[in-house]
Amino acid sequence: MKNSASVDICFYIPTTFWPTQLPSSSAENWSGFGLGIYAWTVQTYLKLREAGVACRLTDQLPEEGIVLFHANATRGGNIRPGAHRLLICLKAEATLCAQAQFHVVQNSCEAVGWLGCYFIPHWPQPGLQPRLAERKNRFETIAFLGHRNSLAAELMEPEWEKQLQQRRLNWLPVINTNVWDSHQAVDTRWNDYRNIDAIVAVRQFNLKRPGYRRKPATKLYNAWLAGVPAIVGRELAYQTVGTAGVNYLEANSMAELLSCLDRLRQDSLLRARIVKKGQIRSIHYTPEVITQRWQQFLNEVAIPAYQAWCSCSDWRRQVQYGQARLRNYGDRITRRLNL
């Protein structure tokens, strides 16, 4: 299936960061999907290609067409728009990219049309293995699946495991500490929820207001799709896509976290209700639905914008490029002030 305007749509990874081996499909439990630069580019390219969208993955910056790149790709060389080149930055947690005309963001609170920012949910974990049905009402294993910097310091202390042991609960942390451009040593068990009875995903306790406006709600999507109740921190992304007390539990202190665990341990009906409500919400965050959102974005935003960009005068393109640089500067100030 070609796009409606036969525009060349490219996902760009500089040669410096080109992976030594690519996955055979988007559902493969490939260690590279543990890096943002590949999770956003390679995975999106594969999902769209598998859906019949005409697009390609390249390590050469095209002279013409729509070029989508992860924010970290700018570390591999100069990426600038051209008279027939429209740049779309897959922003992740970075600041706005001055060179890009548009950004795809992973938290809906960053989706501001006049800034050229559009929200598309991040992909759930590839090759997700849901909780085994035969576990039934067992409540024994509590897990964290993520990067070390996404887990509150208190949950790395012996006292945390002691509290779990007193409740006859096992702690299963599957933690990666890799840097952004290295995936060879990545633990690929983030997809395995088969023997997990609940997840804990708290980055920080005692937040005065919901935080982490640049983080996605991926851990919640994964829990919903895996059929596992989630206890998460006080974050904007979670509060936007879900409802605390309905399809997940929220903890903003260690006492609240232990209370949530006690409630889940003692009340199997509460666990079942949270899982059921989560499964209802999960239909909005399946790979198929997210693929459709990508197709809609390309057809309704990116391709018309590319056509308009190509028809602009050089003067008008310079004005738009200057506006983008101002947006980038403002975003950096906002981030520095932690707004």
Short mmCIF file of N, CA, C and O in Angstrom, two decimals, residues 144 148-155 200-212 232-235 238 250-254 256-257 338:
data_model
loop_
_atom_site.label_atom_id
_atom_site.label_comp_id
_atom_site.label_asym_id
_atom_site.label_seq_id
_atom_site.Cartn_x
_atom_site.Cartn_y
_atom_site.Cartn_z
N PHE A 144 9.48 -5.47 38.94
CA PHE A 144 9.78 -4.21 38.26
C PHE A 144 10.53 -4.56 37.00
O PHE A 144 11.52 -5.30 37.05
N ARG A 148 17.31 1.14 35.62
CA ARG A 148 17.65 1.46 37.00
C ARG A 148 17.20 2.87 37.38
O ARG A 148 16.73 3.10 38.49
N ASN A 149 17.36 3.83 36.48
CA ASN A 149 17.00 5.21 36.81
C ASN A 149 15.49 5.44 36.83
O ASN A 149 15.04 6.56 37.07
N SER A 150 14.70 4.39 36.58
CA SER A 150 13.24 4.51 36.65
C SER A 150 12.67 3.87 37.91
O SER A 150 11.46 3.71 38.02
N LEU A 151 13.55 3.49 38.84
CA LEU A 151 13.11 2.85 40.08
C LEU A 151 13.55 3.70 41.27
O LEU A 151 14.72 4.07 41.38
N ALA A 152 12.61 4.01 42.14
CA ALA A 152 12.91 4.82 43.33
C ALA A 152 14.03 4.19 44.14
O ALA A 152 14.10 2.96 44.30
N ALA A 153 14.90 5.03 44.68
CA ALA A 153 16.06 4.53 45.44
C ALA A 153 15.63 3.65 46.60
O ALA A 153 16.31 2.67 46.93
N GLU A 154 14.48 3.97 47.23
CA GLU A 154 14.02 3.19 48.38
C GLU A 154 13.72 1.74 48.01
O GLU A 154 13.79 0.84 48.87
N LEU A 155 13.41 1.52 46.73
CA LEU A 155 13.06 0.16 46.30
C LEU A 155 14.28 -0.65 45.90
O LEU A 155 14.15 -1.78 45.41
N VAL A 200 5.36 -3.05 40.19
CA VAL A 200 5.57 -1.77 40.87
C VAL A 200 6.43 -0.92 39.95
O VAL A 200 7.49 -1.37 39.48
N ALA A 201 5.97 0.30 39.67
CA ALA A 201 6.72 1.20 38.79
C ALA A 201 6.66 2.61 39.38
O ALA A 201 5.85 3.43 38.98
N VAL A 202 7.52 2.86 40.35
CA VAL A 202 7.59 4.16 41.03
C VAL A 202 8.99 4.72 40.86
O VAL A 202 9.96 4.11 41.31
N ARG A 203 9.11 5.87 40.21
CA ARG A 203 10.42 6.51 40.02
C ARG A 203 10.84 7.33 41.23
O ARG A 203 12.03 7.47 41.51
N GLN A 204 9.83 7.93 41.89
CA GLN A 204 10.15 8.85 42.98
C GLN A 204 8.94 8.97 43.89
O GLN A 204 7.80 9.01 43.43
N PHE A 205 9.21 9.03 45.19
CA PHE A 205 8.15 9.23 46.17
C PHE A 205 8.05 10.71 46.55
O PHE A 205 8.94 11.52 46.28
N ASN A 206 6.93 11.05 47.20
CA ASN A 206 6.72 12.36 47.82
C ASN A 206 6.77 13.51 46.82
O ASN A 206 7.33 14.58 47.10
N LEU A 207 6.19 13.30 45.64
CA LEU A 207 6.07 14.38 44.68
C LEU A 207 4.92 15.30 45.09
O LEU A 207 3.82 14.85 45.41
N LYS A 208 5.16 16.62 45.06
CA LYS A 208 4.13 17.57 45.45
C LYS A 208 3.05 17.71 44.38
O LYS A 208 1.93 18.12 44.66
N ARG A 209 3.41 17.39 43.15
CA ARG A 209 2.45 17.42 42.05
C ARG A 209 2.82 16.31 41.07
O ARG A 209 3.96 15.84 41.07
N PRO A 210 1.88 15.89 40.24
CA PRO A 210 2.22 14.85 39.26
C PRO A 210 3.41 15.26 38.40
O PRO A 210 3.47 16.39 37.90
N GLY A 211 4.36 14.37 38.25
CA GLY A 211 5.60 14.73 37.57
C GLY A 211 5.87 13.94 36.31
O GLY A 211 5.01 13.24 35.79
N TYR A 212 7.09 14.11 35.82
CA TYR A 212 7.60 13.37 34.67
C TYR A 212 6.77 13.61 33.41
O TYR A 212 6.27 12.67 32.79
N VAL A 232 1.76 2.26 40.47
CA VAL A 232 2.68 3.19 39.81
C VAL A 232 2.80 4.48 40.61
O VAL A 232 2.03 4.74 41.53
N GLY A 233 3.77 5.30 40.21
CA GLY A 233 4.01 6.57 40.88
C GLY A 233 3.05 7.66 40.43
O GLY A 233 2.20 7.45 39.55
N ARG A 234 3.22 8.82 41.03
CA ARG A 234 2.34 9.96 40.75
C ARG A 234 2.86 10.69 39.50
O ARG A 234 3.57 11.68 39.61
N GLU A 235 2.47 10.18 38.33
CA GLU A 235 2.98 10.72 37.07
C GLU A 235 1.85 11.17 36.16
O GLU A 235 0.77 10.56 36.13
N TYR A 238 0.43 8.50 33.56
CA TYR A 238 -0.47 7.49 34.11
C TYR A 238 -1.85 8.10 34.40
O TYR A 238 -2.88 7.48 34.10
N GLU A 250 -2.12 3.98 42.72
CA GLU A 250 -1.06 4.99 42.76
C GLU A 250 -0.46 5.06 44.15
O GLU A 250 -1.19 5.03 45.15
N ALA A 251 0.87 5.16 44.21
CA ALA A 251 1.57 5.28 45.49
C ALA A 251 2.57 6.43 45.42
O ALA A 251 3.42 6.44 44.53
N ASN A 252 2.46 7.36 46.36
CA ASN A 252 3.37 8.51 46.40
C ASN A 252 4.24 8.49 47.65
O ASN A 252 4.90 9.47 47.96
N SER A 253 4.24 7.37 48.36
CA SER A 253 5.11 7.20 49.52
C SER A 253 5.28 5.70 49.75
O SER A 253 4.52 4.89 49.22
N MET A 254 6.28 5.34 50.53
CA MET A 254 6.47 3.93 50.83
C MET A 254 5.28 3.36 51.59
O MET A 254 4.85 2.23 51.34
N GLU A 256 2.17 4.29 51.32
CA GLU A 256 1.08 4.08 50.36
C GLU A 256 1.35 2.84 49.50
O GLU A 256 0.42 2.08 49.19
N LEU A 257 2.60 2.63 49.14
CA LEU A 257 2.95 1.47 48.33
C LEU A 257 2.66 0.18 49.09
O LEU A 257 2.05 -0.76 48.55
N ASN A 338 12.04 23.11 35.18
CA ASN A 338 11.26 21.95 35.59
C ASN A 338 9.76 22.25 35.60
O ASN A 338 9.03 21.88 36.54
#
